[in-house]
Amino acid sequence: EPEVTQTPSHQVTQMGQEVILRCVPISNHLYFYWYRQILGQKVEFLVSFYNNEISEKSEIFDDQFSVERPDGSNFTLKIRSTKLEDSAMYFCASRTYRGSNEKLLFGSGTQLSVL
Amino acid sequence: EDKVVQSPLSLVVHEGDTVTLNCSYEVTNFRSLLWYKQEKKAPTFLFMLTSSGIEKKSGRLSSILDKKELFSILNITATQTGDSAIYLCAVVRGYGNKLVFGAGTILRVKS
């Protein structure tokens, strides 16, 4: 089955630094998402992206976060100035919409550690 | 506020046992309910349920949705150690189709 791929698998950064998390969604998918999971907590929605624009974002997704689909295949999440509390596993997900098929497929995640 | 509540929070069983995991929800603009299995990293898709009363089956796993009572169950029969994982329930809401996740049920199957 096609997969959503994410790089890097681990990212360690200093507080205040910028990080870019990369994702390659499945090629015929139209909707893209970022979720995160802080250790021991629920998976939380960050942002959804469709037709080259953000369609919905959560309260977590403040001005420090941005998303981009720079070249039609990659989908990136940028955190401009990382904080300790940004440490989490970040999951990219994508889906296609055909009738009622809304199955969301997740990448293997990027573990972000902010020191 | 949207809520997805899973129970139990954790469960330890022996190989061969049957388990039932529960998920109740209160969300606006419900569209569908999904079950995922999370082992080490990414949640892997198990089932998507949109209609009440129709059981979905995949091997030893099955799931059903009750849209009147707002809950779903995931059954695993003849459990194996490889079933040990966190089982996540998530509800798709609204036209943005974001998922609202429950906290998960940690299942440990002992040999």
Tab-separated table of N, CA, C and O in Angstrom, chain B:
chain	number	residue	atom	x	y	z
B	1	GLU	N	-17.947	21.497	23.439
B	1	GLU	CA	-16.608	21.035	23.046
B	1	GLU	C	-16.673	19.575	22.603
B	1	GLU	O	-17.338	18.770	23.222
B	2	ASP	N	-15.981	19.272	21.534
B	2	ASP	CA	-15.975	17.898	21.025
B	2	ASP	C	-15.273	16.966	22.014
B	2	ASP	O	-14.242	17.307	22.577
B	3	LYS	N	-15.859	15.784	22.185
B	3	LYS	CA	-15.259	14.826	23.131
B	3	LYS	C	-15.270	13.435	22.535
B	3	LYS	O	-16.289	12.998	21.967
B	4	VAL	N	-14.177	12.736	22.679
B	4	VAL	CA	-14.105	11.321	22.330
B	4	VAL	C	-13.489	10.620	23.537
B	4	VAL	O	-12.374	10.949	23.931
B	5	VAL	N	-14.224	9.696	24.107
B	5	VAL	CA	-13.793	9.050	25.347
B	5	VAL	C	-13.655	7.553	25.125
B	5	VAL	O	-14.609	6.894	24.695
B	6	GLN	N	-12.497	7.047	25.431
B	6	GLN	CA	-12.260	5.609	25.251
B	6	GLN	C	-12.145	4.917	26.612
B	6	GLN	O	-11.633	5.479	27.578
B	7	SER	N	-12.625	3.695	26.635
B	7	SER	CA	-12.472	2.896	27.861
B	7	SER	C	-12.291	1.433	27.490
B	7	SER	O	-12.773	0.991	26.432
B	8	PRO	N	-11.579	0.665	28.323
B	8	PRO	CA	-10.813	1.156	29.459
B	8	PRO	C	-9.559	1.901	28.988
B	8	PRO	O	-9.223	1.853	27.812
B	9	LEU	N	-8.876	2.541	29.907
B	9	LEU	CA	-7.628	3.221	29.544
B	9	LEU	C	-6.534	2.204	29.262
B	9	LEU	O	-5.675	2.426	28.410
B	10	SER	N	-6.552	1.103	30.009
B	10	SER	CA	-5.571	0.053	29.740
B	10	SER	C	-6.151	-1.293	30.124
B	10	SER	O	-7.098	-1.375	30.911
B	11	LEU	N	-5.566	-2.322	29.551
B	11	LEU	CA	-6.138	-3.660	29.668
B	11	LEU	C	-5.007	-4.669	29.510
B	11	LEU	O	-4.188	-4.534	28.582
B	12	VAL	N	-4.957	-5.644	30.389
B	12	VAL	CA	-3.977	-6.723	30.255
B	12	VAL	C	-4.752	-8.033	30.162
B	12	VAL	O	-5.582	-8.307	31.024
B	13	VAL	N	-4.482	-8.785	29.133
B	13	VAL	CA	-5.187	-10.062	28.924
B	13	VAL	C	-4.162	-11.139	28.573
B	13	VAL	O	-2.990	-10.845	28.341
B	14	HIS	N	-4.628	-12.366	28.527
B	14	HIS	CA	-3.780	-13.475	28.099
B	14	HIS	C	-4.106	-13.843	26.658
B	14	HIS	O	-5.236	-13.637	26.191
B	15	GLU	N	-3.125	-14.388	26.009
B	15	GLU	CA	-3.329	-14.857	24.625
B	15	GLU	C	-4.557	-15.743	24.562
B	15	GLU	O	-4.749	-16.605	25.431
B	16	GLY	N	-5.344	-15.527	23.518
B	16	GLY	CA	-6.548	-16.333	23.344
B	16	GLY	C	-7.801	-15.675	23.886
B	16	GLY	O	-8.906	-16.060	23.502
B	17	ASP	N	-7.633	-14.686	24.755
B	17	ASP	CA	-8.805	-13.984	25.301
B	17	ASP	C	-9.450	-13.139	24.212
B	17	ASP	O	-8.818	-12.788	23.211
B	18	THR	N	-10.712	-12.776	24.457
B	18	THR	CA	-11.426	-11.816	23.602
B	18	THR	C	-11.538	-10.500	24.358
B	18	THR	O	-11.809	-10.493	25.564
B	19	VAL	N	-11.287	-9.409	23.660
B	19	VAL	CA	-11.389	-8.089	24.295
B	19	VAL	C	-12.371	-7.208	23.542
B	19	VAL	O	-12.547	-7.357	22.333
B	20	THR	N	-12.996	-6.309	24.289
B	20	THR	CA	-13.890	-5.306	23.709
B	20	THR	C	-13.437	-3.937	24.174
B	20	THR	O	-13.344	-3.675	25.375
B	21	LEU	N	-13.138	-3.087	23.209
B	21	LEU	CA	-12.716	-1.722	23.506
B	21	LEU	C	-13.856	-0.783	23.151
B	21	LEU	O	-14.524	-0.974	22.123
B	22	ASN	N	-14.047	0.226	23.980
B	22	ASN	CA	-15.189	1.113	23.821
B	22	ASN	C	-14.771	2.527	23.446
B	22	ASN	O	-13.719	3.015	23.871
B	23	CYS	N	-15.631	3.175	22.682
B	23	CYS	CA	-15.401	4.557	22.301
B	23	CYS	C	-16.743	5.275	22.261
B	23	CYS	O	-17.644	4.860	21.521
B	24	SER	N	-16.887	6.315	23.059
B	24	SER	CA	-18.099	7.131	22.995
B	24	SER	C	-17.705	8.535	22.546
B	24	SER	O	-16.565	8.962	22.753
B	25	TYR	N	-18.634	9.226	21.943
B	25	TYR	CA	-18.280	10.526	21.383
B	25	TYR	C	-19.424	11.524	21.477
B	25	TYR	O	-20.592	11.159	21.528
B	26	GLU	N	-19.032	12.781	21.519
B	26	GLU	CA	-19.970	13.899	21.383
B	26	GLU	C	-19.257	14.914	20.507
B	26	GLU	O	-18.332	15.588	20.979
B	27	VAL	N	-19.631	14.965	19.246
B	27	VAL	CA	-19.018	15.942	18.345
B	27	VAL	C	-20.105	16.569	17.501
B	27	VAL	O	-21.138	15.955	17.234
B	28	THR	N	-19.808	17.767	17.039
B	28	THR	CA	-20.724	18.424	16.112
B	28	THR	C	-20.386	17.984	14.686
B	28	THR	O	-19.231	17.713	14.377
B	29	ASN	N	-21.404	17.891	13.869
B	29	ASN	CA	-21.205	17.525	12.464
B	29	ASN	C	-20.434	16.216	12.302
B	29	ASN	O	-19.453	16.144	11.576
B	30	PHE	N	-20.893	15.191	12.977
B	30	PHE	CA	-20.262	13.874	12.868
B	30	PHE	C	-20.310	13.408	11.419
B	30	PHE	O	-21.344	13.498	10.748
B	31	ARG	N	-19.164	12.859	10.965
B	31	ARG	CA	-19.139	12.298	9.621
B	31	ARG	C	-18.793	10.808	9.635
B	31	ARG	O	-19.410	10.011	8.949
B	32	SER	N	-17.789	10.441	10.417
B	32	SER	CA	-17.434	9.024	10.489
B	32	SER	C	-16.554	8.793	11.711
B	32	SER	O	-16.071	9.751	12.331
B	33	LEU	N	-16.368	7.531	12.047
B	33	LEU	CA	-15.527	7.153	13.178
B	33	LEU	C	-14.470	6.180	12.675
B	33	LEU	O	-14.780	5.266	11.885
B	34	LEU	N	-13.257	6.392	13.110
B	34	LEU	CA	-12.149	5.555	12.654
B	34	LEU	C	-11.450	4.918	13.850
B	34	LEU	O	-11.339	5.534	14.913
B	35	TRP	N	-10.985	3.710	13.654
B	35	TRP	CA	-10.139	3.027	14.626
B	35	TRP	C	-8.739	2.872	14.041
B	35	TRP	O	-8.584	2.510	12.874
B	36	TYR	N	-7.756	3.159	14.896
B	36	TYR	CA	-6.357	3.006	14.515
B	36	TYR	C	-5.641	2.167	15.568
B	36	TYR	O	-5.998	2.171	16.736
B	37	LYS	N	-4.577	1.511	15.116
B	37	LYS	CA	-3.682	0.779	16.015
B	37	LYS	C	-2.347	1.506	16.006
B	37	LYS	O	-1.791	1.778	14.941
B	38	GLN	N	-1.844	1.825	17.196
B	38	GLN	CA	-0.567	2.527	17.276
B	38	GLN	C	0.398	1.665	18.063
B	38	GLN	O	0.207	1.423	19.256
B	39	GLU	N	1.433	1.196	17.362
B	39	GLU	CA	2.423	0.363	18.036
B	39	GLU	C	3.608	1.210	18.464
B	39	GLU	O	3.694	1.645	19.594
B	40	LYS	N	4.527	1.473	17.533
B	40	LYS	CA	5.670	2.274	17.968
B	40	LYS	C	5.515	3.735	17.565
B	40	LYS	O	5.821	4.632	18.325
B	41	LYS	N	5.051	3.958	16.380
B	41	LYS	CA	5.006	5.338	15.915
B	41	LYS	C	3.646	5.691	15.325
B	41	LYS	O	2.737	6.077	16.033
B	42	ALA	N	3.513	5.524	13.998
B	42	ALA	CA	2.332	6.056	13.331
B	42	ALA	C	1.099	5.216	13.627
B	42	ALA	O	1.153	3.995	13.672
B	43	PRO	N	-0.036	5.862	13.815
B	43	PRO	CA	-1.291	5.119	13.866
B	43	PRO	C	-1.539	4.441	12.523
B	43	PRO	O	-1.413	5.090	11.475
B	44	THR	N	-1.860	3.166	12.555
B	44	THR	CA	-2.197	2.461	11.316
B	44	THR	C	-3.698	2.206	11.287
B	44	THR	O	-4.294	1.802	12.279
B	45	PHE	N	-4.262	2.429	10.133
B	45	PHE	CA	-5.714	2.397	9.975
B	45	PHE	C	-6.264	0.989	10.138
B	45	PHE	O	-5.707	0.023	9.617
B	46	LEU	N	-7.358	0.885	10.883
B	46	LEU	CA	-8.055	-0.396	11.031
B	46	LEU	C	-9.413	-0.354	10.326
B	46	LEU	O	-9.668	-1.121	9.412
B	47	PHE	N	-10.300	0.530	10.796
B	47	PHE	CA	-11.657	0.572	10.276
B	47	PHE	C	-12.148	2.007	10.166
B	47	PHE	O	-11.763	2.868	10.950
B	48	MET	N	-13.055	2.201	9.230
B	48	MET	CA	-13.828	3.430	9.176
B	48	MET	C	-15.300	3.054	9.197
B	48	MET	O	-15.729	2.176	8.436
B	49	LEU	N	-16.065	3.699	10.064
B	49	LEU	CA	-17.477	3.384	10.245
B	49	LEU	C	-18.281	4.648	10.003
B	49	LEU	O	-17.996	5.694	10.588
B	50	THR	N	-19.294	4.518	9.144
B	50	THR	CA	-20.144	5.671	8.902
B	50	THR	C	-21.610	5.385	9.186
B	50	THR	O	-22.376	6.301	9.463
B	51	SER	N	-21.996	4.133	9.118
B	51	SER	CA	-23.414	3.781	9.289
B	51	SER	C	-23.602	2.928	10.526
B	51	SER	O	-22.779	2.072	10.847
B	52	SER	N	-24.716	3.137	11.195
B	52	SER	CA	-25.028	2.358	12.396
B	52	SER	C	-25.324	0.919	12.045
B	52	SER	O	-25.943	0.630	11.016
B	53	GLY	N	-24.905	0.030	12.933
B	53	GLY	CA	-25.361	-1.347	12.871
B	53	GLY	C	-24.682	-2.233	11.850
B	53	GLY	O	-24.973	-3.426	11.783
B	54	ILE	N	-23.779	-1.674	11.081
B	54	ILE	CA	-23.099	-2.501	10.069
B	54	ILE	C	-21.723	-2.858	10.608
B	54	ILE	O	-20.889	-1.979	10.829
B	55	GLU	N	-21.503	-4.156	10.824
B	55	GLU	CA	-20.235	-4.580	11.400
B	55	GLU	C	-19.164	-4.632	10.324
B	55	GLU	O	-19.380	-5.158	9.234
B	56	LYS	N	-18.005	-4.093	10.685
B	56	LYS	CA	-16.851	-4.222	9.796
B	56	LYS	C	-15.949	-5.292	10.393
B	56	LYS	O	-15.739	-5.336	11.615
B	57	LYS	N	-15.417	-6.151	9.539
B	57	LYS	CA	-14.567	-7.243	10.036
B	57	LYS	C	-13.275	-7.306	9.258
B	57	LYS	O	-13.255	-7.089	8.045
B	58	SER	N	-12.205	-7.624	9.976
B	58	SER	CA	-10.931	-7.875	9.325
B	58	SER	C	-10.205	-8.897	10.171
B	58	SER	O	-9.631	-8.578	11.211
B	59	GLY	N	-10.281	-10.143	9.736
B	59	GLY	CA	-9.651	-11.223	10.503
B	59	GLY	C	-10.295	-11.362	11.861
B	59	GLY	O	-11.504	-11.535	11.978
B	60	ARG	N	-9.464	-11.219	12.897
B	60	ARG	CA	-9.972	-11.388	14.270
B	60	ARG	C	-10.547	-10.080	14.828
B	60	ARG	O	-11.026	-10.068	15.958
B	61	LEU	N	-10.459	-9.008	14.071
B	61	LEU	CA	-10.945	-7.717	14.540
B	61	LEU	C	-12.292	-7.403	13.903
B	61	LEU	O	-12.519	-7.714	12.730
B	62	SER	N	-13.152	-6.800	14.687
B	62	SER	CA	-14.427	-6.337	14.142
B	62	SER	C	-14.841	-5.093	14.906
B	62	SER	O	-14.401	-4.851	16.042
B	63	SER	N	-15.693	-4.301	14.274
B	63	SER	CA	-16.119	-3.062	14.891
B	63	SER	C	-17.515	-2.707	14.420
B	63	SER	O	-17.925	-3.073	13.311
B	64	ILE	N	-18.224	-1.985	15.269
B	64	ILE	CA	-19.577	-1.579	14.941
B	64	ILE	C	-19.837	-0.208	15.541
B	64	ILE	O	-19.209	0.184	16.533
B	65	LEU	N	-20.740	0.522	14.921
B	65	LEU	CA	-21.057	1.890	15.330
B	65	LEU	C	-22.540	1.993	15.682
B	65	LEU	O	-23.380	1.406	14.994
B	66	ASP	N	-22.820	2.741	16.728
B	66	ASP	CA	-24.213	3.044	17.088
B	66	ASP	C	-24.358	4.559	17.118
B	66	ASP	O	-23.932	5.219	18.070
B	67	LYS	N	-24.943	5.118	16.070
B	67	LYS	CA	-25.035	6.578	15.952
B	67	LYS	C	-26.146	7.169	16.816
B	67	LYS	O	-26.166	8.357	17.067
B	68	LYS	N	-27.034	6.317	17.278
B	68	LYS	CA	-28.090	6.814	18.165
B	68	LYS	C	-27.531	6.999	19.572
B	68	LYS	O	-27.755	8.012	20.222
B	69	GLU	N	-26.780	5.984	20.038
B	69	GLU	CA	-26.197	6.054	21.374
B	69	GLU	C	-24.802	6.673	21.371
B	69	GLU	O	-24.199	6.828	22.417
B	70	LEU	N	-24.291	6.995	20.211
B	70	LEU	CA	-23.005	7.689	20.041
B	70	LEU	C	-21.832	6.894	20.615
B	70	LEU	O	-21.055	7.393	21.445
B	71	PHE	N	-21.719	5.651	20.168
B	71	PHE	CA	-20.542	4.896	20.587
B	71	PHE	C	-20.186	3.856	19.540
B	71	PHE	O	-20.980	3.524	18.648
B	72	SER	N	-18.971	3.352	19.713
B	72	SER	CA	-18.490	2.275	18.864
B	72	SER	C	-17.716	1.299	19.735
B	72	SER	O	-17.184	1.668	20.784
B	73	ILE	N	-17.673	0.045	19.302
B	73	ILE	CA	-16.833	-0.934	19.981
B	73	ILE	C	-15.901	-1.588	18.963
B	73	ILE	O	-16.228	-1.705	17.774
B	74	LEU	N	-14.750	-1.963	19.461
B	74	LEU	CA	-13.774	-2.717	18.676
B	74	LEU	C	-13.560	-4.033	19.420
B	74	LEU	O	-13.197	-4.024	20.594
B	75	ASN	N	-13.811	-5.128	18.729
B	75	ASN	CA	-13.617	-6.453	19.313
B	75	ASN	C	-12.389	-7.117	18.711
B	75	ASN	O	-12.173	-7.033	17.498
B	76	ILE	N	-11.638	-7.761	19.566
B	76	ILE	CA	-10.526	-8.580	19.091
B	76	ILE	C	-10.699	-9.956	19.704
B	76	ILE	O	-10.712	-10.102	20.931
B	77	THR	N	-10.846	-10.972	18.860
B	77	THR	CA	-10.998	-12.343	19.362
B	77	THR	C	-9.654	-13.063	19.276
B	77	THR	O	-8.770	-12.679	18.499
B	78	ALA	N	-9.521	-14.116	20.100
B	78	ALA	CA	-8.306	-14.947	20.084
B	78	ALA	C	-7.052	-14.080	20.054
B	78	ALA	O	-6.215	-14.200	19.154
B	79	THR	N	-6.926	-13.192	21.016
B	79	THR	CA	-5.826	-12.220	21.013
B	79	THR	C	-4.459	-12.905	20.967
B	79	THR	O	-4.261	-14.012	21.471
B	80	GLN	N	-3.535	-12.177	20.341
B	80	GLN	CA	-2.148	-12.640	20.224
B	80	GLN	C	-1.238	-11.543	20.774
B	80	GLN	O	-1.642	-10.380	20.866
B	81	THR	N	-0.001	-11.906	21.080
B	81	THR	CA	0.918	-10.896	21.636
B	81	THR	C	1.127	-9.743	20.663
B	81	THR	O	1.332	-8.598	21.076
B	82	GLY	N	1.021	-10.035	19.372
B	82	GLY	CA	1.165	-8.974	18.363
B	82	GLY	C	0.028	-7.971	18.362
B	82	GLY	O	0.111	-6.936	17.697
B	83	ASP	N	-1.029	-8.260	19.098
B	83	ASP	CA	-2.127	-7.291	19.217
B	83	ASP	C	-1.810	-6.224	20.255
B	83	ASP	O	-2.542	-5.228	20.371
B	84	SER	N	-0.758	-6.401	21.018
B	84	SER	CA	-0.382	-5.417	22.029
B	84	SER	C	-0.072	-4.089	21.353
B	84	SER	O	0.777	-4.021	20.457
B	85	ALA	N	-0.764	-3.054	21.762
B	85	ALA	CA	-0.641	-1.749	21.112
B	85	ALA	C	-1.565	-0.778	21.833
B	85	ALA	O	-2.292	-1.156	22.752
B	86	ILE	N	-1.525	0.465	21.375
B	86	ILE	CA	-2.535	1.443	21.787
B	86	ILE	C	-3.576	1.497	20.675
B	86	ILE	O	-3.224	1.626	19.500
B	87	TYR	N	-4.835	1.370	21.032
B	87	TYR	CA	-5.918	1.430	20.050
B	87	TYR	C	-6.595	2.789	20.187
B	87	TYR	O	-7.068	3.164	21.255
B	88	LEU	N	-6.589	3.507	19.082
B	88	LEU	CA	-7.106	4.870	19.063
B	88	LEU	C	-8.428	4.925	18.315
B	88	LEU	O	-8.564	4.341	17.239
B	89	CYS	N	-9.360	5.632	18.907
B	89	CYS	CA	-10.626	5.932	18.257
B	89	CYS	C	-10.579	7.396	17.861
B	89	CYS	O	-10.106	8.241	18.635
B	90	ALA	N	-11.038	7.705	16.677
B	90	ALA	CA	-11.056	9.099	16.230
B	90	ALA	C	-12.336	9.358	15.457
B	90	ALA	O	-12.802	8.499	14.712
B	91	VAL	N	-12.872	10.534	15.633
B	91	VAL	CA	-14.110	10.904	14.957
B	91	VAL	C	-13.821	12.017	13.961
B	91	VAL	O	-13.122	12.988	14.282
B	92	VAL	N	-14.333	11.853	12.758
B	92	VAL	CA	-14.213	12.878	11.730
B	92	VAL	C	-15.383	13.825	11.894
B	92	VAL	O	-16.539	13.410	11.885
B	93	ARG	N	-15.078	15.109	12.046
B	93	ARG	CA	-16.151	16.073	12.207
B	93	ARG	C	-16.010	17.200	11.198
B	93	ARG	O	-14.928	17.574	10.806
B	94	GLY	N	-17.156	17.694	10.799
B	94	GLY	CA	-17.168	18.904	10.008
B	94	GLY	C	-16.663	18.710	8.598
B	94	GLY	O	-16.201	17.648	8.208
B	95	TYR	N	-16.719	19.763	7.828
B	95	TYR	CA	-16.345	19.663	6.429
B	95	TYR	C	-14.857	19.846	6.211
B	95	TYR	O	-14.350	19.604	5.145
B	96	GLY	N	-14.143	20.263	7.211
B	96	GLY	CA	-12.687	20.266	7.155
B	96	GLY	C	-12.123	18.884	7.389
B	96	GLY	O	-10.960	18.631	7.129
B	97	ASN	N	-13.001	17.994	7.880
B	97	ASN	CA	-12.650	16.590	8.061
B	97	ASN	C	-11.507	16.352	9.019
B	97	ASN	O	-10.745	15.414	8.846
B	98	LYS	N	-11.342	17.186	10.018
B	98	LYS	CA	-10.287	16.899	10.980
B	98	LYS	C	-10.737	15.764	11.882
B	98	LYS	O	-11.917	15.529	12.083
B	99	LEU	N	-9.756	15.043	12.418
B	99	LEU	CA	-10.010	13.958	13.353
B	99	LEU	C	-9.905	14.469	14.784
B	99	LEU	O	-8.969	15.193	15.111
B	100	VAL	N	-10.853	14.060	15.614
B	100	VAL	CA	-10.757	14.299	17.051
B	100	VAL	C	-10.475	12.947	17.692
B	100	VAL	O	-11.278	12.018	17.567
B	101	PHE	N	-9.344	12.834	18.345
B	101	PHE	CA	-8.913	11.555	18.892
B	101	PHE	C	-9.327	11.386	20.344
B	101	PHE	O	-9.359	12.345	21.117
B	102	GLY	N	-9.584	10.132	20.718
B	102	GLY	CA	-9.653	9.762	22.113
B	102	GLY	C	-8.241	9.544	22.649
B	102	GLY	O	-7.267	9.577	21.900
B	103	ALA	N	-8.168	9.296	23.944
B	103	ALA	CA	-6.860	9.134	24.583
B	103	ALA	C	-6.241	7.770	24.305
B	103	ALA	O	-5.061	7.555	24.544
B	104	GLY	N	-7.055	6.849	23.806
B	104	GLY	CA	-6.520	5.530	23.485
B	104	GLY	C	-6.731	4.512	24.587
B	104	GLY	O	-6.914	4.850	25.760
B	105	THR	N	-6.726	3.254	24.200
B	105	THR	CA	-6.716	2.135	25.143
B	105	THR	C	-5.417	1.370	24.935
B	105	THR	O	-5.113	0.956	23.813
B	106	ILE	N	-4.659	1.226	26.020
B	106	ILE	CA	-3.408	0.466	25.945
B	106	ILE	C	-3.739	-0.998	26.197
B	106	ILE	O	-4.221	-1.355	27.281
B	107	LEU	N	-3.500	-1.829	25.195
B	107	LEU	CA	-3.776	-3.263	25.328
B	107	LEU	C	-2.457	-4.012	25.407
B	107	LEU	O	-1.565	-3.823	24.572
B	108	ARG	N	-2.334	-4.832	26.417
B	108	ARG	CA	-1.154	-5.693	26.529
B	108	ARG	C	-1.637	-7.132	26.581
B	108	ARG	O	-2.455	-7.486	27.432
B	109	VAL	N	-1.131	-7.938	25.661
B	109	VAL	CA	-1.500	-9.348	25.598
B	109	VAL	C	-0.299	-10.170	26.060
B	109	VAL	O	0.774	-10.122	25.455
B	110	LYS	N	-0.498	-10.911	27.149
B	110	LYS	CA	0.578	-11.711	27.720
B	110	LYS	C	0.524	-13.125	27.158
B	110	LYS	O	-0.547	-13.692	26.970
B	111	SER	N	1.711	-13.683	26.933
B	111	SER	CA	1.770	-15.053	26.396
B	111	SER	C	1.681	-16.073	27.519
B	111	SER	O	1.796	-15.740	28.692
